[in-house]
Tab-separated table of C-alpha atoms and ligand atoms in Angstrom:
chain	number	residue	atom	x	y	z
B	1	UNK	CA	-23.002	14.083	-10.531
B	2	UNK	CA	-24.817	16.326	-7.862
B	3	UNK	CA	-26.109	13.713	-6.449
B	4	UNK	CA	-29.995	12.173	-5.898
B	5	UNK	CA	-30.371	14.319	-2.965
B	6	UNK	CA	-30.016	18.502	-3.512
B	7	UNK	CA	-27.098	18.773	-1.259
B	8	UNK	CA	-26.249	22.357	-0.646
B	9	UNK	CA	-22.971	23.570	-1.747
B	10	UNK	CA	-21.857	24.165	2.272
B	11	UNK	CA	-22.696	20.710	2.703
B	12	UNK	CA	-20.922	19.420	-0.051
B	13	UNK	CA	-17.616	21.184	1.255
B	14	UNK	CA	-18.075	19.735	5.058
B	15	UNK	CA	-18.440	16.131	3.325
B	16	UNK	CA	-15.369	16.551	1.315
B	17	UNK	CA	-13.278	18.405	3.778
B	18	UNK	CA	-14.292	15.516	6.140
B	19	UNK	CA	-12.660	13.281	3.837
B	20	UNK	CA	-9.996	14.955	2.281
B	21	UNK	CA	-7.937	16.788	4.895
B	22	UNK	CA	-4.133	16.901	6.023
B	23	UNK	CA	-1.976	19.697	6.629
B	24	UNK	CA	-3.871	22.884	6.831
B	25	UNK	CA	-1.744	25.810	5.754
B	26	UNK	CA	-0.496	24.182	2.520
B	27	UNK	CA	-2.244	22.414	-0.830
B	28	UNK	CA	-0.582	21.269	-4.132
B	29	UNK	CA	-2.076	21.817	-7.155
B	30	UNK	CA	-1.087	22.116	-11.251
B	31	UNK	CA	-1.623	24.458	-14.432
B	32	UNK	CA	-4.757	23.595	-16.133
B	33	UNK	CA	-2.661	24.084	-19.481
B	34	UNK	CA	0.864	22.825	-18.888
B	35	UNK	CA	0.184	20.554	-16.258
B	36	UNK	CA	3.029	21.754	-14.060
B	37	UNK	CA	2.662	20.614	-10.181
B	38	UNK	CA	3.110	23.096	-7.445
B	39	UNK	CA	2.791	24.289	-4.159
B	40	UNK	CA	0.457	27.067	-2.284
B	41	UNK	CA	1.054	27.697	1.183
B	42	UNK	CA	-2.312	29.325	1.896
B	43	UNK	CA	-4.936	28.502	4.426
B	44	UNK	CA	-7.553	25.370	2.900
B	45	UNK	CA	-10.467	27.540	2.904
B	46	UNK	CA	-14.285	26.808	1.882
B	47	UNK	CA	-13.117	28.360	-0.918
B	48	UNK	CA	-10.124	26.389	-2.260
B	49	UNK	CA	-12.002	23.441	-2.092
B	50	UNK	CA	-15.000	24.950	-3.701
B	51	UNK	CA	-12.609	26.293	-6.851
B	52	UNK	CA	-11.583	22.518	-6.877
B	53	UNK	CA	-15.319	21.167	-6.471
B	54	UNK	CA	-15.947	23.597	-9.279
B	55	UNK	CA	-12.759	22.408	-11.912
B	56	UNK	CA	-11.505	26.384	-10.990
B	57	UNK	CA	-8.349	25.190	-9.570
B	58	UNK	CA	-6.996	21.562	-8.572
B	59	UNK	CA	-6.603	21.244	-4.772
B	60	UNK	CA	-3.980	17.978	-3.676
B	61	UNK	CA	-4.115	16.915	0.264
B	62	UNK	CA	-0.561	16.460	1.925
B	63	UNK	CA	-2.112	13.850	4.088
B	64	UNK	CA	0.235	13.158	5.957
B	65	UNK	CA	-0.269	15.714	9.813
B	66	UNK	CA	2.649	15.039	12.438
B	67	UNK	CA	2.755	11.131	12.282
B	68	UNK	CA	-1.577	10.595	11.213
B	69	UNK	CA	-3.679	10.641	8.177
B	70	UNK	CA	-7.191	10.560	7.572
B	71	UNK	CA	-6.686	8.406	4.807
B	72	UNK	CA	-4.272	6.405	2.446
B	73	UNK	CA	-4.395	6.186	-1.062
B	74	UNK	CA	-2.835	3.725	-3.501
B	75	UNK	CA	-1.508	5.499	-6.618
B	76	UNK	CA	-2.090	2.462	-9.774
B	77	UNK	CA	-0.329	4.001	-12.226
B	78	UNK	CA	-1.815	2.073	-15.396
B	79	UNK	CA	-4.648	1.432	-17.448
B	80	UNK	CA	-4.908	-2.009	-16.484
B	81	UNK	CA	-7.381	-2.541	-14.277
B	82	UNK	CA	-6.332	-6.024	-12.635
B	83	UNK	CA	-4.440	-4.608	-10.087
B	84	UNK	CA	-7.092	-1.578	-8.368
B	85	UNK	CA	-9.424	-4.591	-8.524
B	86	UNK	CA	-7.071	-7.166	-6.856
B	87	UNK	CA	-6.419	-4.505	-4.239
B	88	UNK	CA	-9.840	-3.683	-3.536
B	89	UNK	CA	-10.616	-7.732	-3.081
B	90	UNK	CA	-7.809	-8.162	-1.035
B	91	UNK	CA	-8.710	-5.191	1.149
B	92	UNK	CA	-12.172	-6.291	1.781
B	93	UNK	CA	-10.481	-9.907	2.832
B	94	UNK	CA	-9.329	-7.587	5.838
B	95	UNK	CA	-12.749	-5.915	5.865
B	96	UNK	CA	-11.625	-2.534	4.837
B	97	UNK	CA	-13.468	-0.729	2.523
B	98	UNK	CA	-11.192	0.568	-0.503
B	99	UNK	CA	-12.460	2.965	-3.007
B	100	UNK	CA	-11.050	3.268	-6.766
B	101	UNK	CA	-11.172	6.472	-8.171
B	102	UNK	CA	-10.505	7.130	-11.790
B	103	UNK	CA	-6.970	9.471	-11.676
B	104	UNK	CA	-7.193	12.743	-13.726
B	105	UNK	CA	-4.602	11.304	-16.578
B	106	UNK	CA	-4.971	7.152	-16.944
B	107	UNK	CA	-4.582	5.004	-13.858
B	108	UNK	CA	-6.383	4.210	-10.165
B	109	UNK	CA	-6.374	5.492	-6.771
B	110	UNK	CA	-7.893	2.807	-4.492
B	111	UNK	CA	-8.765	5.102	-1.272
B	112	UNK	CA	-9.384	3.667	2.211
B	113	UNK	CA	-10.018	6.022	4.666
B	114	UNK	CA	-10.158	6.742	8.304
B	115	UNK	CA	-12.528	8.361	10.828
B	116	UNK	CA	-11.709	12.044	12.131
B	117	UNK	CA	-8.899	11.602	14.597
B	118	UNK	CA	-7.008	9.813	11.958
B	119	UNK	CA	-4.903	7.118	12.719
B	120	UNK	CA	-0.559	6.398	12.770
B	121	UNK	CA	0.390	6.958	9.647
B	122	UNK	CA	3.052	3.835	9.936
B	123	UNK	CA	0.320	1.525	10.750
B	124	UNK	CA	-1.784	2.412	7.696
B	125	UNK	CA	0.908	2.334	5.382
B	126	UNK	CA	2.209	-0.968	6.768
B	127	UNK	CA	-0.955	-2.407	6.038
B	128	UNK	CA	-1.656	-1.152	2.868
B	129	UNK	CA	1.851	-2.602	1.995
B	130	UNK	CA	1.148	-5.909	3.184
B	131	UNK	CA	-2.004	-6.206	0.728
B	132	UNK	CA	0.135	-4.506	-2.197
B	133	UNK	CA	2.900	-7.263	-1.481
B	134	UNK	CA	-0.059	-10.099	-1.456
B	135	UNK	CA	-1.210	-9.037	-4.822
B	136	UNK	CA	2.100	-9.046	-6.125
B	137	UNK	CA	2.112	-5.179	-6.622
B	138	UNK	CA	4.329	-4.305	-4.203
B	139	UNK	CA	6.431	-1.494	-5.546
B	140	UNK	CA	2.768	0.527	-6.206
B	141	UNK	CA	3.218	4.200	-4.658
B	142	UNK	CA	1.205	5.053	-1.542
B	143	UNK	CA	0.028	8.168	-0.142
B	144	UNK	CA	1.274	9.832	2.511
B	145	UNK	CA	4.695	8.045	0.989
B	146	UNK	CA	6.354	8.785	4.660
B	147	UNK	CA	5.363	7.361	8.186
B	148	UNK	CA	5.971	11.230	9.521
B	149	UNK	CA	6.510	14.727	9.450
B	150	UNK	CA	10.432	16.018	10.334
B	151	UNK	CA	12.538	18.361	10.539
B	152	UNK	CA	13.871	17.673	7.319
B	153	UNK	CA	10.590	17.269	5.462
B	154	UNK	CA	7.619	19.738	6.527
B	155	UNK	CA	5.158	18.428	4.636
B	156	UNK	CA	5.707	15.284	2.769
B	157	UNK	CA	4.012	14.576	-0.143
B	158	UNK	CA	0.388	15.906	-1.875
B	159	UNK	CA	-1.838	13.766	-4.141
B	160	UNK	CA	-4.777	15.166	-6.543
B	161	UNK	CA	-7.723	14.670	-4.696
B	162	UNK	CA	-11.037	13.299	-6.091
B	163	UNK	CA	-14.092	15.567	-7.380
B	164	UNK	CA	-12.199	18.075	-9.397
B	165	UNK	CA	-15.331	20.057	-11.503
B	166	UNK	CA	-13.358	20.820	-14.948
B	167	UNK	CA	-12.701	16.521	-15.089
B	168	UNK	CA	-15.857	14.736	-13.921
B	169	UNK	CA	-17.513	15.262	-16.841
B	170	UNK	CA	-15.262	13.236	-18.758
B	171	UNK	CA	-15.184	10.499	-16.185
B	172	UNK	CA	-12.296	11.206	-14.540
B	173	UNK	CA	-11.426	11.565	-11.032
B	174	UNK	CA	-14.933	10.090	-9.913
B	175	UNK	CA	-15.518	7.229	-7.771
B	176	UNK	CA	-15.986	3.692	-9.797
B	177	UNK	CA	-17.579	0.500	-9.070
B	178	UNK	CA	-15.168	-1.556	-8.882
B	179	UNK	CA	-16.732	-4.466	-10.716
B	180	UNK	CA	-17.447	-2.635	-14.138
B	181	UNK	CA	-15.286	0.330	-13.043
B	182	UNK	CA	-18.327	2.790	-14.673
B	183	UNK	CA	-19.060	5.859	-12.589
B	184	UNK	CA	-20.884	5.576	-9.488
B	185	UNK	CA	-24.058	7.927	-10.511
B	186	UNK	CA	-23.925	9.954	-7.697
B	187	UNK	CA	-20.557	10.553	-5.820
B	188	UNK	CA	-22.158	12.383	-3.174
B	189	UNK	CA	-23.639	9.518	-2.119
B	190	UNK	CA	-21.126	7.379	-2.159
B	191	UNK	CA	-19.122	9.740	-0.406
B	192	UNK	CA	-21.832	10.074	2.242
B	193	UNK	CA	-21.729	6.065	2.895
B	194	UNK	CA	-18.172	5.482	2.445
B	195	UNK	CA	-16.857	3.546	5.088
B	196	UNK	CA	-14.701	5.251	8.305
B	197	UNK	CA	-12.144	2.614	9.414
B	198	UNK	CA	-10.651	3.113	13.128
B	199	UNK	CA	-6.869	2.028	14.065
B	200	UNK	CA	-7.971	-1.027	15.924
B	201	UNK	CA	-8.590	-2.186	12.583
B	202	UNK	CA	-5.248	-1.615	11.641
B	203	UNK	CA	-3.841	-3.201	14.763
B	204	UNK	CA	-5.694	-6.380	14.327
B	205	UNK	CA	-4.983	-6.745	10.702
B	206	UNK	CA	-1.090	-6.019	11.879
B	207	UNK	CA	-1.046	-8.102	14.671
B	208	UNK	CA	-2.846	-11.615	12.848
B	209	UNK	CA	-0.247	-11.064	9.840
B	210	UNK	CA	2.870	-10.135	11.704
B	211	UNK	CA	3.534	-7.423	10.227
B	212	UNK	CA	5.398	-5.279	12.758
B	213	UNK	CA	7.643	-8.773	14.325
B	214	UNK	CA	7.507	-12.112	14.799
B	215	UNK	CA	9.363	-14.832	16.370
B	216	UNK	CA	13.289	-15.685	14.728
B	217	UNK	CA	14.136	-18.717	13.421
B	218	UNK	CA	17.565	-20.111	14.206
B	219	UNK	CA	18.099	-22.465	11.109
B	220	UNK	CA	20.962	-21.258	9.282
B	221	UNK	CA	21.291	-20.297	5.509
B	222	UNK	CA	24.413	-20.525	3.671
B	223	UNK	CA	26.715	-17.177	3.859
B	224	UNK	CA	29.183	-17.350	0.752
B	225	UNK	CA	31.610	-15.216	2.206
B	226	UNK	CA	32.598	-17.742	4.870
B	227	UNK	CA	32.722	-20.904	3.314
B	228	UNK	CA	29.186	-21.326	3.586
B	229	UNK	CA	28.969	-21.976	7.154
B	230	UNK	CA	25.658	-20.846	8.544
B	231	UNK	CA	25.609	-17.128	10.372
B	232	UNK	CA	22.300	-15.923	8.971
B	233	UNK	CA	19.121	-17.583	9.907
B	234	UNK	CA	15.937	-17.708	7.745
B	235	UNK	CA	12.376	-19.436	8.171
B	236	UNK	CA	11.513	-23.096	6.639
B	237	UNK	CA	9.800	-21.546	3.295
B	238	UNK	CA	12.881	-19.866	2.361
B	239	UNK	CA	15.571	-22.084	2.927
B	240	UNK	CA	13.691	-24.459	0.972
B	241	UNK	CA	13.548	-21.472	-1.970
B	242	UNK	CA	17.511	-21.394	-1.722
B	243	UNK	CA	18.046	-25.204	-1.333
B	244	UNK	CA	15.558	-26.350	-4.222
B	245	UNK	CA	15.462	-22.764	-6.415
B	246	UNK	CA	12.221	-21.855	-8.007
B	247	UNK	CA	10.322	-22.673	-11.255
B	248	UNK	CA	7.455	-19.804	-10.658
B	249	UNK	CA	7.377	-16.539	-9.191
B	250	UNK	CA	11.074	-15.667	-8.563
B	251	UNK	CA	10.598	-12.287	-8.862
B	252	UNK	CA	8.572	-12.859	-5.964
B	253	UNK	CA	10.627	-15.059	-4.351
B	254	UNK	CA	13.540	-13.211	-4.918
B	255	UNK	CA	11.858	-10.054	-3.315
B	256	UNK	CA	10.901	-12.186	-0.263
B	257	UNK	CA	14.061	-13.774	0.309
B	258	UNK	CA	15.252	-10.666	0.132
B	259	UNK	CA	12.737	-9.629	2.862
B	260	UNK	CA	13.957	-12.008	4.788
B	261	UNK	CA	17.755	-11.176	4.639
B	262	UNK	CA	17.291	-7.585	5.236
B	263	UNK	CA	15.537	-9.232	8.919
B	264	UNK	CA	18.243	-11.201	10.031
B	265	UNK	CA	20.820	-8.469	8.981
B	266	UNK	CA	22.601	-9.546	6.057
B	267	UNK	CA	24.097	-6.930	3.793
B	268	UNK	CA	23.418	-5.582	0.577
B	269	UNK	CA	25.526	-6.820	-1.506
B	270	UNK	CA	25.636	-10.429	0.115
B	271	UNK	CA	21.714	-10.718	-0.257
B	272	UNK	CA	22.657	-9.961	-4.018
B	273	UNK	CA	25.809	-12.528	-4.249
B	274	UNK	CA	23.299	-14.797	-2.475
B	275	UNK	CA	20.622	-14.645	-4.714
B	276	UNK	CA	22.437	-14.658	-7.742
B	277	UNK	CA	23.809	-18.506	-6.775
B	278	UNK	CA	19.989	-19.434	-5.549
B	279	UNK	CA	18.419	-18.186	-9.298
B	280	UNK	CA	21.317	-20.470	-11.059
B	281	UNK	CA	18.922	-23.429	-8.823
B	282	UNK	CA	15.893	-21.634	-10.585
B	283	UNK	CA	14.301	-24.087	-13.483
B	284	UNK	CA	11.637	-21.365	-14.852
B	285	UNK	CA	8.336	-23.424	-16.216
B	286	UNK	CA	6.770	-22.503	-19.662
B	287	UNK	CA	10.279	-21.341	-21.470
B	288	UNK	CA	10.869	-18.392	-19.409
B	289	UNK	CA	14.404	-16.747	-18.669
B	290	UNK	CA	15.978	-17.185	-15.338
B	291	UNK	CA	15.811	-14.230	-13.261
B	292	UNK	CA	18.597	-11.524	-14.566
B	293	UNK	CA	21.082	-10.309	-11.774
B	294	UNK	CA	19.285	-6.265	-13.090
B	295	UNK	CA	16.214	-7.609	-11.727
B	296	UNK	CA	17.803	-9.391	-8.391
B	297	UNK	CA	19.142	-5.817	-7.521
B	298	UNK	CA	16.124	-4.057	-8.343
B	299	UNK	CA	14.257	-6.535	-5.895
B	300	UNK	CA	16.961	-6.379	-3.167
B	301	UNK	CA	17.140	-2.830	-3.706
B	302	UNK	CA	13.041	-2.562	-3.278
B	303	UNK	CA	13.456	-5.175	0.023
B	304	UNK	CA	16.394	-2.863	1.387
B	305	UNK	CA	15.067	0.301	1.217
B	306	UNK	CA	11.601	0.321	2.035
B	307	UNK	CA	10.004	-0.995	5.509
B	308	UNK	CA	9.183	-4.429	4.477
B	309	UNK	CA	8.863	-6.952	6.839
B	310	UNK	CA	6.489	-9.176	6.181
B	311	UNK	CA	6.760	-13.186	5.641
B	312	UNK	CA	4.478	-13.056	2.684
B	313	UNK	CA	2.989	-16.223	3.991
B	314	UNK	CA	-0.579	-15.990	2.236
B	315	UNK	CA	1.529	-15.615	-1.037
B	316	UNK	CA	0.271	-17.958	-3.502
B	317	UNK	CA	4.541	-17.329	-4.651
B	318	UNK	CA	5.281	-18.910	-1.242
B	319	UNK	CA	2.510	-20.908	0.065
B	320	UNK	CA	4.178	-24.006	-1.672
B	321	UNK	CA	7.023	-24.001	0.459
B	322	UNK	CA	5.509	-23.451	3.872
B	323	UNK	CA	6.193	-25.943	6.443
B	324	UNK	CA	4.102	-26.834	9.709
B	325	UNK	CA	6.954	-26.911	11.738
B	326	UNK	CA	7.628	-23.409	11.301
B	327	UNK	CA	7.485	-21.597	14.748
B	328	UNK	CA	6.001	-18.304	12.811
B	329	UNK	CA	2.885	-20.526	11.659
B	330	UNK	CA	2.446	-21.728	14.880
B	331	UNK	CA	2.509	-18.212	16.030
B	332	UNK	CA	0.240	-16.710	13.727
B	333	UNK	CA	-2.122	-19.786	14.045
B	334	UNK	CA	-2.225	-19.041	18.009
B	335	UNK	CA	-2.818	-15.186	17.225
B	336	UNK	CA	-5.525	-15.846	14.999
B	337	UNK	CA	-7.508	-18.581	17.556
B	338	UNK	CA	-6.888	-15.701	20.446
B	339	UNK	CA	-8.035	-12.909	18.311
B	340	UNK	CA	-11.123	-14.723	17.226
B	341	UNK	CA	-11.883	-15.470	20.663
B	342	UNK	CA	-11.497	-12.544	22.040
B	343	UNK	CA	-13.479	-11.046	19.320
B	344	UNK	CA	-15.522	-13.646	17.397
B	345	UNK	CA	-13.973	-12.565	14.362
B	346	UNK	CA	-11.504	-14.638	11.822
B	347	UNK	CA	-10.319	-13.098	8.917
R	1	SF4	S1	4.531	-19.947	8.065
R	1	SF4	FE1	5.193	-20.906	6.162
R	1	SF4	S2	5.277	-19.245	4.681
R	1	SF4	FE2	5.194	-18.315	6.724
R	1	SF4	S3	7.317	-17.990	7.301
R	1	SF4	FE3	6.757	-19.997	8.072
R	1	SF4	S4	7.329	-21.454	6.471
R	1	SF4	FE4	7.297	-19.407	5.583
């Protein structure tokens, strides 16, 4: 896996280091026999990454430097393959270039990465969790797992990096084609072409999908704790989740409604209480169980604590219950016109 071309071991360093850089002064790594994670806080030389390059000693990026990142990487943690390849389909919808990489133990990392200045950490991730949440995957780990450095965490979080010498052999952490997920036949060169993506990228993709806010809707939604009278308001697709239930997808739809009560502000435990009269509406198709009230927490507790904001309109959960009177689809339909004329682009 040296590649077509002899590339000389300097230059193999400057290509990787290109790609695979974040904080400087620090590098995770793990025992070759127990497997045990930890920390080095020693200069990323030419020669840390060439012990890695060489299967000496693992090197892991924290990617994350002040509030940018040179890349993002999704962490699949399964064998199955649906979901890297969903992701990487999705992705290219977007026209970002994702790469899946074959982890060191079984599972994906679908990399997308960024050119040398990096780009806002938030913006990536925000994107990234959009597609996740469009291919149904949306409690998938992502790397950097924070929008920024603080005080109160220097350094965030580091993830194995591809290339490491003592695993390629077997076929792990390479680079695969995505279709037949086989080994690319030379990594260098895929490497060498990967595809750079800037932040205006990320700001367009935001921007068209309304990811960072959007207009709000003033119909109401029932409250249980006052009698029901409206105090919360919600957008056409969901109240018509609540009113009618669901017969498909309601863990989906319970994560989105959930979504969509974190937005307007209600509670906790009242997006629970709510959701647990809306799945007794839920007639599930094919025999399956009504959603459980473990499940409606976990959901709630996903929509609650993690920066989702999304409408999840290009759901095919939610797409049935979309209206045309909805002021956010008139919204995103007038984004999308302007952005394609102001840059002959529609994606
Ligand atoms: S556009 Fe459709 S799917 Fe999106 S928020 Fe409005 S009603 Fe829901």
């Amino acid at each position: 896996m040296l590649g077509r071309h002899e590339r000389k071991t300097e230059d193999k360093i400057r290509l990787f280091r290109s790609f695979f850089s974040g904080l400087p002064q620090v590098y995770g790594t793990y025992d070759l026999k127990t497997g045990r994670a930890r920390q080095v806080k020693e200069q990323i030389t030419n020669e840390v990454l060439l012990a890695h390059l060489t299967g000496k000693q693992s090197y892991g990026v924290y990617l994350l430097a002040k509030d940018r990142t040179r890349a993002i990487a999704v962490d699949f943690d399964t064998r199955d393959r649906t979901a890297p390849s969903e992701f990487v389909a999705r992705a290219s919808h977007y026209d970002l270039s994702a790469y899946i990489e074959c982890s060191k133990s079984k599972g994906f990392h679908a990399w997308i990465f960024f050119d040398k200045q990096g780009v806002i950490a938030r913006k990536a991730r925000l994107v990234v969790q959009h597609i996740l949440e469009e291919i149904e995957q949306p409690q998938t780990e992502i790397f950097p797992k924070q929008d920024e450095i603080s005080a109160n965490m220097r350094y965030g979080n580091f993830i194995n990096t591809p290339l490491f010498g003592g695993l390629v052999p077997k076929g792990k952490t390479v680079f695969v084609d995505p279709a037949t997920f086989s080994p690319y036949p030379d990594q260098w060169d895929l490497l060498e072409s990967a595809k750079r993506h800037n932040e205006s990228a990320l700001n367009e993709i935001i921007e068209i999908n309304n990811l960072s806010e959007a207009p709000q809707h003033q119909s109401p939604i029932p409250n249980p704790e006052n009698g029901n009278r409206g105090t919360f308001s919600l957008p056409p697709c969901a109240q018509k989740m609540l009113r009618d239930g669901m017969s498909q997808f309601q863990r989906v739809g319970c994560f989105r409604l959930a979504v969509h009560f974190k937005r307007v502000g209600l509670p906790y435990d009242l997006a629970v209480a709510v959701l647990k009269t809306w799945a007794k509406k839920n007639r599930p198709a094919n025999g399956k169980e009504v959603i459980r009230e473990p499940e409606i927490q976990s959901q709630t507790s996903y929509a609650y604590e993690h920066p989702y904001s999304g409408y999840g309109c290009q759901s095919p959960a939610i797409e049935p219950y979309c209206e045309a009177s909805c002021p956010v689809k008139k919204w995103r339909e007038e984004k999308k016109a302007s952005s394609s004329e102001n840059t002959g682009k529609i994606r």
